[in-house]
Coordinates of C-alpha atoms in Angstrom, one line a residue:
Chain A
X99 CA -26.6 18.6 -2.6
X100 CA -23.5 20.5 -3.9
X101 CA -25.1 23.1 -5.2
X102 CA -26.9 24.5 -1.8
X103 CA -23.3 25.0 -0.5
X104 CA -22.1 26.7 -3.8
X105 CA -25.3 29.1 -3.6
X106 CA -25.3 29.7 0.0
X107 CA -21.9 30.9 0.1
X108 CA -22.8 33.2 -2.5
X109 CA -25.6 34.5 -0.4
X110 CA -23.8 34.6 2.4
X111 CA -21.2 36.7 0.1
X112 CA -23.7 39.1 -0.5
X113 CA -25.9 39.4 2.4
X114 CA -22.7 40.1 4.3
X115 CA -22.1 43.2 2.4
X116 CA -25.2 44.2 2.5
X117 CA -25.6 44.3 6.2
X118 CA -22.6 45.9 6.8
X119 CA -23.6 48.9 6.9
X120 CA -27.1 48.3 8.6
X121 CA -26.7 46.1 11.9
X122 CA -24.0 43.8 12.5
X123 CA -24.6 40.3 12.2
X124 CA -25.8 39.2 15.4
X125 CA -24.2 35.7 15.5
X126 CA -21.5 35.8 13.5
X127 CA -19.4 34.9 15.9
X128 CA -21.5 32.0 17.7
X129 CA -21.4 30.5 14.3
X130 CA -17.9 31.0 13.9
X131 CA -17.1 28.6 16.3
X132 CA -19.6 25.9 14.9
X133 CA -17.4 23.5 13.6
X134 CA -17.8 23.2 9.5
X135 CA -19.6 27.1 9.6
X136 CA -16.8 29.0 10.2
X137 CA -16.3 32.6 7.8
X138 CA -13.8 30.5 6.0
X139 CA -15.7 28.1 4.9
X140 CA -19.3 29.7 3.8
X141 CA -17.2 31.8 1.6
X142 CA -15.3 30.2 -0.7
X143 CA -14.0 32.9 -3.3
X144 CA -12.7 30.3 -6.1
X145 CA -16.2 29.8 -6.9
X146 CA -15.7 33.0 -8.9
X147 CA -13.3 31.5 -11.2
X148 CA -15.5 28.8 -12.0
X149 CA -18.5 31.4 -12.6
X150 CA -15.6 33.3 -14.7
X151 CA -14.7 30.8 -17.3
X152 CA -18.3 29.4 -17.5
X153 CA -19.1 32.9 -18.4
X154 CA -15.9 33.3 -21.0
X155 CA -17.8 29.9 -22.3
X156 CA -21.0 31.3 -23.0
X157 CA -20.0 33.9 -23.9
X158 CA -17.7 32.3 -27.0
X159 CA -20.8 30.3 -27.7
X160 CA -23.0 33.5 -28.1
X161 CA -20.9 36.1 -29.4
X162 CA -19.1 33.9 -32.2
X163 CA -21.5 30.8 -32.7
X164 CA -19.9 29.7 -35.8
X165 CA -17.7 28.2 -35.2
X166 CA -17.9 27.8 -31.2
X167 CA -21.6 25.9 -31.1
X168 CA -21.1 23.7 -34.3
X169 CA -18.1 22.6 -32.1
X170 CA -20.4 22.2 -29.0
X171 CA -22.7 20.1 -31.0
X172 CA -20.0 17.9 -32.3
X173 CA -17.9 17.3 -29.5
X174 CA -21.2 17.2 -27.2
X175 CA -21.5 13.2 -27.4
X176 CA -17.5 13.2 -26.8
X177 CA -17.9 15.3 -23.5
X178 CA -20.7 12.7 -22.1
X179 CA -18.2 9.7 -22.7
X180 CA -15.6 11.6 -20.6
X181 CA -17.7 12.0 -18.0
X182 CA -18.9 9.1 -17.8
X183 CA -15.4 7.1 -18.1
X184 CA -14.2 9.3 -15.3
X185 CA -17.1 8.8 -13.0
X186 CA -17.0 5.1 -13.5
X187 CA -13.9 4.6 -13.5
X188 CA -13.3 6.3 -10.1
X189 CA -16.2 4.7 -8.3
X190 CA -13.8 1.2 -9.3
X191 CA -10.4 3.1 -8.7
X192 CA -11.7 4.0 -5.1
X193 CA -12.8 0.0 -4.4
X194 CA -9.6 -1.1 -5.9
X195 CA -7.9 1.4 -4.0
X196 CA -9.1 0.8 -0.7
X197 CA -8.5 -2.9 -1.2
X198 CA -4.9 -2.3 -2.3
X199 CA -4.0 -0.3 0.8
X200 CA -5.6 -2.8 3.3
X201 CA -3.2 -5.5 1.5
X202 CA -0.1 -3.2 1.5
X203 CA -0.7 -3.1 5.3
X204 CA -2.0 -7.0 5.4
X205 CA -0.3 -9.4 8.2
X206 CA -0.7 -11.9 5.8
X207 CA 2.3 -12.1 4.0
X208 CA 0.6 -13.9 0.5
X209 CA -1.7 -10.3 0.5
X210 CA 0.8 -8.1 1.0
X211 CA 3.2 -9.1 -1.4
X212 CA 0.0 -9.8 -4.1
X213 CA -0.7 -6.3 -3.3
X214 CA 3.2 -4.7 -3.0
X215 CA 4.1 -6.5 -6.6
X216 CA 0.6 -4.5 -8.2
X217 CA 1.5 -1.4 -7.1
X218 CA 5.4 -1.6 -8.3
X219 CA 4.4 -3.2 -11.1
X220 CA 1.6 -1.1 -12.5
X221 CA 3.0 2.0 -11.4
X222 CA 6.3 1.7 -13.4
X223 CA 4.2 1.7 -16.8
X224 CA 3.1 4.9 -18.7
X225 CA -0.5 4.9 -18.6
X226 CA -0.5 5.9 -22.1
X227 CA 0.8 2.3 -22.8
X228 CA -1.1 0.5 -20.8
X229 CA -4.0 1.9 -22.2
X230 CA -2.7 0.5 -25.9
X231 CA -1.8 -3.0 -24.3
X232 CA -5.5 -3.0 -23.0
X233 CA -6.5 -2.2 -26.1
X234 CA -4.5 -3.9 -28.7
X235 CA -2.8 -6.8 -26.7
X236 CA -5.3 -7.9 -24.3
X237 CA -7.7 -9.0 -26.9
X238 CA -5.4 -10.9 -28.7
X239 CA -4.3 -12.8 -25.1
X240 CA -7.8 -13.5 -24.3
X241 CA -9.0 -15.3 -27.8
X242 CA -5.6 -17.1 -27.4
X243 CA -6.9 -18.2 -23.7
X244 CA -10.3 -19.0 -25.5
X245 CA -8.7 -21.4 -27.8
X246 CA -6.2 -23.0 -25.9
X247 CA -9.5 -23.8 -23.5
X248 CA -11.5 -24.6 -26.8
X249 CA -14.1 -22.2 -25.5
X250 CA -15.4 -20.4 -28.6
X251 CA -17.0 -17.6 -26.8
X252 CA -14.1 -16.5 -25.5
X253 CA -11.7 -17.2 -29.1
X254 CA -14.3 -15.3 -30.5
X255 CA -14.1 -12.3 -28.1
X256 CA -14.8 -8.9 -29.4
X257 CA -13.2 -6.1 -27.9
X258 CA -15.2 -3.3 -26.3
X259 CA -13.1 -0.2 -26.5
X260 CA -14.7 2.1 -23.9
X261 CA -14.7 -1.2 -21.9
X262 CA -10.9 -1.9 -22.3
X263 CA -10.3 2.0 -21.5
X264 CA -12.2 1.6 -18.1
X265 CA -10.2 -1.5 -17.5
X266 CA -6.7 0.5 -18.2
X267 CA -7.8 3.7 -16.3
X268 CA -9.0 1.7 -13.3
X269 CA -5.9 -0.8 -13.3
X270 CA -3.4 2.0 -12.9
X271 CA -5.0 4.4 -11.0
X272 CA -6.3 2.2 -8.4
X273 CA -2.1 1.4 -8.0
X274 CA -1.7 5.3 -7.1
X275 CA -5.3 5.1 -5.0
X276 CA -3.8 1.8 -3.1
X277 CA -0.9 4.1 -1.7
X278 CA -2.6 7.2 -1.0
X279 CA -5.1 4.6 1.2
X280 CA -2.1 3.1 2.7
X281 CA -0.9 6.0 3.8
X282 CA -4.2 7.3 4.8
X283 CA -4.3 4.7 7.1
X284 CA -1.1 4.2 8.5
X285 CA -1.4 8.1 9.4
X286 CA -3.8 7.3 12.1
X287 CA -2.6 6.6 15.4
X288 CA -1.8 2.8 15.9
X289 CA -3.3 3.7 19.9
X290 CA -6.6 4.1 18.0
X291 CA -6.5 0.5 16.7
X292 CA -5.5 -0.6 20.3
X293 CA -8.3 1.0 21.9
X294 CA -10.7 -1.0 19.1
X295 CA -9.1 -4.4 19.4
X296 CA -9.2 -4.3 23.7
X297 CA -12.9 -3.4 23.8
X298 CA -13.3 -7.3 21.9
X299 CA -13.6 -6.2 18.6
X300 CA -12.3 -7.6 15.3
X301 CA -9.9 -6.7 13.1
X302 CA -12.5 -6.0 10.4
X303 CA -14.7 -4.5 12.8
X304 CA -11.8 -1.7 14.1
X305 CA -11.2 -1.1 10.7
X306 CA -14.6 -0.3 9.2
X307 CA -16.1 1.5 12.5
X308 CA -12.6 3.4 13.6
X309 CA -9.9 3.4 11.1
X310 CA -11.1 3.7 8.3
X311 CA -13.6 6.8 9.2
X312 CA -10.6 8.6 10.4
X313 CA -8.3 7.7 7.6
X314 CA -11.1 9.1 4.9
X315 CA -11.2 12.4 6.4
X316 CA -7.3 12.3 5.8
X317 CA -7.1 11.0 2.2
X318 CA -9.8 13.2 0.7
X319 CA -7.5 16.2 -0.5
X320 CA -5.3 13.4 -2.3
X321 CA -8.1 11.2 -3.2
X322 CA -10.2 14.4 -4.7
X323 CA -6.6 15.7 -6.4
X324 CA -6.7 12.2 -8.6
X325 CA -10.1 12.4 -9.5
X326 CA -8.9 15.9 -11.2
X327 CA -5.9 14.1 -12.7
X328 CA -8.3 11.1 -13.8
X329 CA -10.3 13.6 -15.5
X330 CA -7.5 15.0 -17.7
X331 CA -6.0 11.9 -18.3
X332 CA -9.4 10.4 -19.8
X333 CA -7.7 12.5 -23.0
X334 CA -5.2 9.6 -23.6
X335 CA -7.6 7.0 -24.0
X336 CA -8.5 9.5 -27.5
X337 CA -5.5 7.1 -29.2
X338 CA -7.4 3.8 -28.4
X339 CA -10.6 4.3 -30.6
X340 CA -12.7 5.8 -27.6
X341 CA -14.5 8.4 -29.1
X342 CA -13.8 11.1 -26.0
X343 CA -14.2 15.0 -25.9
X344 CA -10.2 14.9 -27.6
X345 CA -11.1 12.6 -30.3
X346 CA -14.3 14.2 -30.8
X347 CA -12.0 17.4 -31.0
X348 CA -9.6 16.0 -33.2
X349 CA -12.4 15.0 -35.7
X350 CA -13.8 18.3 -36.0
X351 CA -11.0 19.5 -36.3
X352 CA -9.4 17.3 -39.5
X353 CA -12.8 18.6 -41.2
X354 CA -12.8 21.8 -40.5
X355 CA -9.2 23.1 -40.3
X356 CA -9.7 25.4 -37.2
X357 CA -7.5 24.2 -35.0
X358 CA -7.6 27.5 -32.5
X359 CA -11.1 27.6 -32.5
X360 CA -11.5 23.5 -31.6
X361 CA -8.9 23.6 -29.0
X362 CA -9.8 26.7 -27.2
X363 CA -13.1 25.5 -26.4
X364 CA -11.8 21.8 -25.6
X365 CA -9.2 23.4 -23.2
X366 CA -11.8 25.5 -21.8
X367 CA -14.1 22.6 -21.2
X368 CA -11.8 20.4 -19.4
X369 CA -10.7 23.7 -17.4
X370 CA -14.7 24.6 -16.6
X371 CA -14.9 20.5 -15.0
X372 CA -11.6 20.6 -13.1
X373 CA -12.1 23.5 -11.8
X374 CA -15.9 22.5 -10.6
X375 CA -14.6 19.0 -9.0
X376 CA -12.1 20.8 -7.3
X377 CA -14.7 23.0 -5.6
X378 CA -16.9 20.3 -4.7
X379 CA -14.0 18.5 -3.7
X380 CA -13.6 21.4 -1.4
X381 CA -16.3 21.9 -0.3
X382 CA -16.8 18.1 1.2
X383 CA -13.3 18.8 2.6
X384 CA -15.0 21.4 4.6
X385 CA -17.8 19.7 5.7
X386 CA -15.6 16.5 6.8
X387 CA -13.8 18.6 9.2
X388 CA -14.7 18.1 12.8
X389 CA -13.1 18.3 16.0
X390 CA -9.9 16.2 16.6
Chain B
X98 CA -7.6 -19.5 47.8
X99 CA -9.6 -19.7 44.4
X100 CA -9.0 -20.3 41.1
X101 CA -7.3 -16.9 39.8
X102 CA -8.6 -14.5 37.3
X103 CA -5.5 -13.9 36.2
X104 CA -2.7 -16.7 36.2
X105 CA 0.6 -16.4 34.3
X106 CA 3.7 -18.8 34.7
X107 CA 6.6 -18.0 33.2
X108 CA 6.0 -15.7 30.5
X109 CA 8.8 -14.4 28.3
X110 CA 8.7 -11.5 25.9
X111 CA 11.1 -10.2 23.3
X112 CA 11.5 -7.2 21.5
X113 CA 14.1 -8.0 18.7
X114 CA 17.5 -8.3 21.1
X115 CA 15.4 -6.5 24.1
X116 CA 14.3 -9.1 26.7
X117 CA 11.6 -7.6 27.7
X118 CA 9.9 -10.1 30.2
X119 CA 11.8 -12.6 32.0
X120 CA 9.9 -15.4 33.1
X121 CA 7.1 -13.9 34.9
X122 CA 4.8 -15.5 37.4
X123 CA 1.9 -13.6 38.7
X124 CA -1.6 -14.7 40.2
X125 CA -4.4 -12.4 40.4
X126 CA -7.3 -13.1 42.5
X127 CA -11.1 -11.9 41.8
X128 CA -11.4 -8.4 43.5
X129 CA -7.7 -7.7 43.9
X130 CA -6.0 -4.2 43.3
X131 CA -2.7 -4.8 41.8
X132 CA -0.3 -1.8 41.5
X133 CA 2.9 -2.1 39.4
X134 CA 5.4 0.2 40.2
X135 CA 9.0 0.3 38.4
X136 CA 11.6 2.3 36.0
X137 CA 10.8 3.3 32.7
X138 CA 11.5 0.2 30.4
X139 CA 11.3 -2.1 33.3
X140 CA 8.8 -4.4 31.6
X141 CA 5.5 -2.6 33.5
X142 CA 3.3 -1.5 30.3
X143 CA 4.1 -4.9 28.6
X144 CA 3.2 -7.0 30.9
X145 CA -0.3 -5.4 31.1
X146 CA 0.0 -5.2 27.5
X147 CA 0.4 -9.4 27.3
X148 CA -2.8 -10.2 29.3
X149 CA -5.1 -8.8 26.9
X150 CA -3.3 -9.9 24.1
X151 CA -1.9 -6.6 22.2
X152 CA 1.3 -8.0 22.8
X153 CA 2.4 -11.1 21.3
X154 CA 4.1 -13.0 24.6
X155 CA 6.8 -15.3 23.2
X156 CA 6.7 -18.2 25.5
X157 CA 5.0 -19.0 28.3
X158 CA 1.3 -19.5 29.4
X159 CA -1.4 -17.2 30.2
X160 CA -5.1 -17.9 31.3
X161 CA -7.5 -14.8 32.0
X162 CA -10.8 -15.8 33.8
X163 CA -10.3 -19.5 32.5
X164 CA -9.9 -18.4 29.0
X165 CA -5.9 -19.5 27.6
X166 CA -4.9 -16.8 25.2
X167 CA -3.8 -19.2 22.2
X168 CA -6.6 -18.9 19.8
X169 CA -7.8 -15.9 17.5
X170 CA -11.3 -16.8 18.8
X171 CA -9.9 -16.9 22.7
X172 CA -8.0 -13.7 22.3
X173 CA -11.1 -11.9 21.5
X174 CA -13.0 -13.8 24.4
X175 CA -10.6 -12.5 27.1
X176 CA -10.5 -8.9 25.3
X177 CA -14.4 -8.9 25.8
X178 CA -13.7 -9.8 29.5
X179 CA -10.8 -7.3 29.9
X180 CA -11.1 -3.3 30.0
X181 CA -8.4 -1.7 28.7
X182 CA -7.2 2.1 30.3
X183 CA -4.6 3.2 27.7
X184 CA -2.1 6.6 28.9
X185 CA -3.1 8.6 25.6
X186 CA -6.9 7.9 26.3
X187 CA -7.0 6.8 23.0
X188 CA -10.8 7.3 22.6
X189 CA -12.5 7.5 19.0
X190 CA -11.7 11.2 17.9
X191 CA -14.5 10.9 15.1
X192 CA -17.0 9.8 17.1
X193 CA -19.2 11.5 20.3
X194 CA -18.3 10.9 24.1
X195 CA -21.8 8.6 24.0
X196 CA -20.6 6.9 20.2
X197 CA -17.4 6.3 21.6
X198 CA -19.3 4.3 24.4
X199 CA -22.4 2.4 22.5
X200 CA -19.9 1.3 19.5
X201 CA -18.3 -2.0 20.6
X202 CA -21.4 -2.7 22.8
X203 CA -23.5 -2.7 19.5
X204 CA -20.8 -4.7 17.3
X205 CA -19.1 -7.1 19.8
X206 CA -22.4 -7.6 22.4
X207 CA -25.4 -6.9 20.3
X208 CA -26.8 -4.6 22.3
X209 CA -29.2 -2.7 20.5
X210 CA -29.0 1.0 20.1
X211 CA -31.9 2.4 22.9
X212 CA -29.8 -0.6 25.5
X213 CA -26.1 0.8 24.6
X214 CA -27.1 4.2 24.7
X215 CA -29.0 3.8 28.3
X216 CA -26.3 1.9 29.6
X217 CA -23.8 4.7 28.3
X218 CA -25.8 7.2 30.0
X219 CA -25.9 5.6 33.1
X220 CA -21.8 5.2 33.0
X221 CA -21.2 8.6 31.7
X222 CA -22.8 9.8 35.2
X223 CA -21.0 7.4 37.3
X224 CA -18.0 9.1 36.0
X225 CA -19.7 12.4 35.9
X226 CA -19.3 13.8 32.9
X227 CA -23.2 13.5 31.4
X228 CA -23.0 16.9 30.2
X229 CA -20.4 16.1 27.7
X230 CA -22.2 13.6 26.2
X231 CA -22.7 15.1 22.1
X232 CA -19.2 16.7 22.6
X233 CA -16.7 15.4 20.8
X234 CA -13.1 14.4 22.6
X235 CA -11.2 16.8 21.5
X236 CA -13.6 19.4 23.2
X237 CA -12.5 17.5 26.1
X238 CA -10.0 17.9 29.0
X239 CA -7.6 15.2 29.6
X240 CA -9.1 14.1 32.6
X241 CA -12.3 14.3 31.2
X242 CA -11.2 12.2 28.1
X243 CA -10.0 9.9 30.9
X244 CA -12.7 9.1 32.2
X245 CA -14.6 8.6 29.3
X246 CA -12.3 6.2 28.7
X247 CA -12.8 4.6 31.8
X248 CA -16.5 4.9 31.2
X249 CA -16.1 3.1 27.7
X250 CA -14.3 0.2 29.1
X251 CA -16.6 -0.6 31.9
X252 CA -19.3 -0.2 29.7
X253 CA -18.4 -3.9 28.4
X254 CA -19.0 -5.1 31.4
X255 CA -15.4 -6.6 31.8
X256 CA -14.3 -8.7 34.7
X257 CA -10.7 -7.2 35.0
X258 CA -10.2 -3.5 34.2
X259 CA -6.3 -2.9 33.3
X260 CA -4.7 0.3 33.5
X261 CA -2.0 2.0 32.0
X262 CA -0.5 4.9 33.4
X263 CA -3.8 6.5 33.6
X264 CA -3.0 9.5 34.7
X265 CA 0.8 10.1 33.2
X266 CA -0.5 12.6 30.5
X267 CA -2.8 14.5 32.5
X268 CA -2.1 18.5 33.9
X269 CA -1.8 17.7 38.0
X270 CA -5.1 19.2 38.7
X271 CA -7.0 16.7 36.5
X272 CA -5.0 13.4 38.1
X273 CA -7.6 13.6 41.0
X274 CA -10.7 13.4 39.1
X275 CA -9.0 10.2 37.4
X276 CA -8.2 8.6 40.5
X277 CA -11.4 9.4 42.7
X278 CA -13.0 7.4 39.5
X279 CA -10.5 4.8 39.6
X280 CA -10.5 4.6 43.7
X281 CA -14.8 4.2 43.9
X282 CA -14.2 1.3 41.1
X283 CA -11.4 -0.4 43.2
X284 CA -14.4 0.0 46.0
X285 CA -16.8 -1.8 43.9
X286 CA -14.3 -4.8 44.2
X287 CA -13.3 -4.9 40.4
X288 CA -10.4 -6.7 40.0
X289 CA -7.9 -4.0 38.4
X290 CA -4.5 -4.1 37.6
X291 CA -2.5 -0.3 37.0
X292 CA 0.5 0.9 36.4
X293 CA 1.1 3.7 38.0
X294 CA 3.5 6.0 40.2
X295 CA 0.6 7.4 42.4
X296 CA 1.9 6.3 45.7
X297 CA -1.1 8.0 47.1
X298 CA -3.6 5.5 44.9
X299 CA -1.5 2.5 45.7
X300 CA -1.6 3.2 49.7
X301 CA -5.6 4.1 49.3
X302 CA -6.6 1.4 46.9
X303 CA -3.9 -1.3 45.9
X304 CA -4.0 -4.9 47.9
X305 CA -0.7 -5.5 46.7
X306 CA 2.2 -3.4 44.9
X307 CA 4.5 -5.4 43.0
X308 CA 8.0 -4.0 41.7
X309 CA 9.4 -4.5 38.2
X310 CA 12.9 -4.1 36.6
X311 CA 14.7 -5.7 33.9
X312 CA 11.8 -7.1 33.2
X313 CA 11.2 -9.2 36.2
X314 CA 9.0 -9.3 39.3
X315 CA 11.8 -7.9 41.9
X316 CA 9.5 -8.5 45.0
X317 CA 5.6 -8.3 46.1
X318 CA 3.7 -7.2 49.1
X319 CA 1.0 -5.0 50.6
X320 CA 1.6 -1.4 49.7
X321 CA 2.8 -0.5 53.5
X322 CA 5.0 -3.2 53.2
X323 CA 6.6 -2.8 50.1
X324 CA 6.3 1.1 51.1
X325 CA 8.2 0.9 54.5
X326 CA 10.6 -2.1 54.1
X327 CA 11.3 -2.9 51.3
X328 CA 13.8 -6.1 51.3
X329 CA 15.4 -6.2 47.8
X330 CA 18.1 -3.0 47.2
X331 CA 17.0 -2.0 43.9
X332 CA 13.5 -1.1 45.6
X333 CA 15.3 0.6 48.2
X334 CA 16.7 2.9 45.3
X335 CA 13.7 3.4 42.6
X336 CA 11.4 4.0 46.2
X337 CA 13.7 6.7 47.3
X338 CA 13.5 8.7 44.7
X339 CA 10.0 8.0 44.0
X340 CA 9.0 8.8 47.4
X341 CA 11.1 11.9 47.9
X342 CA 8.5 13.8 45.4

């Protein structure tokens, strides 16, 4: 439903102006105080950029097709696997992310220190080579595993690149994701928890009903700001045989010898989904917002 | 007498170096009004705080309504039994007035949605605030958060309702609304337990006052009692001040 938001506010954006000058708008200010409608947040003017460098895009595409489209059409398959690492990756980072930051905050001291040694752990790596250990190592361990088990299946394991990249991408952003949820939660007052456990119910219960609802209105701007980092970083997995918008980029581009042409459109491309995901990101900001 | 509904025999509580209860004895009978009065870090809050279990007491041995608090599965027996009146209201800021009250009726008594919701209703008029009922609580006064929160704990049907400095955070105007709620409930003959410094509720509604310092029970007795002569010197001194107000 994003795109009712993105079109109302331009609507509202231009009916305003145009009823300036006729009648004022009778309930502007009743819906000014409707929490989520306010001015503020029917008009959104960052939309604009978006609509700006979709239209630089198109208009590259139209104006100088060669070489702009033949790079379109080559990169084209490359920009699906991007989005689609990104988008499953992040559906796993947020799991693994909400699971980390329950066990950061776990009683239990087995969880919390199972939990505390991922996140120092995997956040003291470059992704860059985790995503070649993935890649490169890991097979290697598991066919070693398969033999030492005499299971031929797994000796004869083939690796699936786009799989290993998911695996690498998930691993070490769900590290990042596990703090931001800690935090998320631990930002909520402990009286809130309190008030859960002394009406009889459970610790799971408090935390899926109370906590956590609370908490999610509170991580989103973090949570929506790693998405866009997720999104850019999907470039580095280019160097482990994943055949992403970069590589695709790269290809054209040891072909062809245009180097400005390939990454001007590239750049522009990963601008054009950045800057849409943060819109949408802040646009369900908006919508999350509700009285405290 | 009968079996109390509260029994606790020589409870101790640390926090870190801070001994924080010192062998507490209390019995509380079904329909009693207990009022505990005392300074700041005398021990009030956390002895409240120990019956239902949101403090870990150290040593000791409590029983609520039958129930020892040892067990994970007991705790949450007793907390179903107990209402809880916290001083920040603590109600469910992303949830409505009637959310906040249907919630742990529909996931800790399996009430079903049209049941909680009636039964929410019905409380949210008792404390009269049925107009507020889609509001959210931060459109609401203090007092009126209060007694929401009143209205969410009674709407477990507890046994015992506890009380914790209900009406410490509230603007003076709104303390009477709070305690009119809290006075008709002590008329119902619900057993309730508050800390408190409202003299005026302890002489209206309290069947005992009992007086805490250091963590220990200093001395017990009807409110006009404890109010008029009290025996121990330390109640002489916090009463004076108190009183002069």
């Amino acid at each position: 439903m994003p795109f009712r938001g993105f079109f109302s506010n331009l609507r509202g954006a231009i009916s305003r102006r145009s009823t300036d000058t006729e009648e004022p708008l009778p309930n502007q200010e009743e819906l000014n105080r409707v929490p989520g409608a306010e001015l503020s947040s029917r008009l959104d003017p960052w939309w604009w950029l978006v609509v700006a460098v979709a239209f630089v895009i198109v208009l590259l595409l139209v104006l100088k097709s060669d070489p702009y489209w033949n790079i379109l059409l080559f990169v084209r398959d490359g920009l699906a696997i991007t989005v689609l690492l990104t988008v499953v990756s992040f559906v796993f980072i947020v799991v693994l992310g909400l699971l980390g930051g329950l066990g950061r905050i776990a009683k239990n001291p087995v969880i919390h220190l199972i939990a505390t040694l991922y996140v120092e752990i995997v956040r003291g790596v470059p992704l860059l080579v985790q995503l070649i250990w993935w890649y490169f190592a890991a097979p290697v361990v598991i066919q070693a595993i398969g033999r030492l088990l005499h299971i031929s299946a797994i000796a004869n394991y083939q690796s699936n690149a786009i799989l290993l990249a998911i695996i690498g991408l998930v691993i070490c952003y769900g590290a990042y994701m596990s703090e931001i949820f800690r935090a998320g939660i631990q930002s909520i007052h402990q009286g809130q928890m309190e008030a859960a456990r002394s009406l009889g119910m459970t610790y799971m219960q408090s935390m899926r009903y109370v906590i956590l609802p609370q908490a999610l209105r509170v991580v989103l701007p973090p949570v929506g700001n790693e998405f866009i980092m997720l999104l850019k970083d999907t470039s580095l997995v280019s160097v482990v045989a994943v055949a992403d918008l970069t590589r695709r980029g790269r290809e054209f581009m040891a072909t062809h010898f245009n180097p400005i042409e390939v990454w001007t459109l590239i750049a522009l491309l990963y601008l054009i989904m950045t800057l849409f995901s943060a819109r949408l990101i802040s646009w369900m900001e908006k919508r999350r917002r509700f009285e405290r | 007498m009968s079996e109390p509904i509260i029994y606790m025999e020589n409870v101790h509580k640390y926090f870190g170096h801070i001994h924080a209860l010192r062998s507490v004895n209390l019995e509380v009978q079904k329909g009693e009004v207990v009022v505990i009065l005392g300074p700041s870090g005398s021990g009030k809050s956390t002895l409240l705080r120990c019956i239902n279990h949101l403090e870990v007491y150290n040593s000791g041995k409590i029983i609520v309504d039958g129930i020892p608090l040892k067990s994970a599965q007991n705790i949450n027996a007793v907390r179903r039994e107990v209402g809880m009146v916290f001083q920040s209201f603590n109600l469910f800021s992303h949830l409505t007035v009637t959310d906040n009250l249907t919630l742990a009726q529909r996931t800790v008594r399996k009430r079903d949605s049209k049941e909680a919701k009636e039964i929410a209703a019905k409380l949210l008029a008792k404390v009269g605030i049925s107009d507020k009922a889609e509001c959210y609580p931060g459109q609401l006064s203090g007092g009126q958060q209060q007694r929401v929160a009143i209205a969410r704990a009674l709407a477990m049907n507890p046994k015992i309702m506890l009380f914790d400095e209900p009406t410490s955070a509230l603007d003076p105007e709104m303390i009477k609304e709070v305690l009119d709620v809290m006075l008709a409930l002590a008329k119902e003959g619900m057993t309730m337990i508050v800390v408190s410094h409202e003299m005026g509720f302890a002489r209206a509604a309290a069947s005992r006052c009992i007086f805490m310092d250091e963590g220990q029970i200093i001395e017990q007795g009807t409110p006009d009692k404890l109010f008029s002569s009290p025996s121990h010197e330390r109640t002489k001194i916090f009463l004076s001040k108190v009183l002069q107000l």
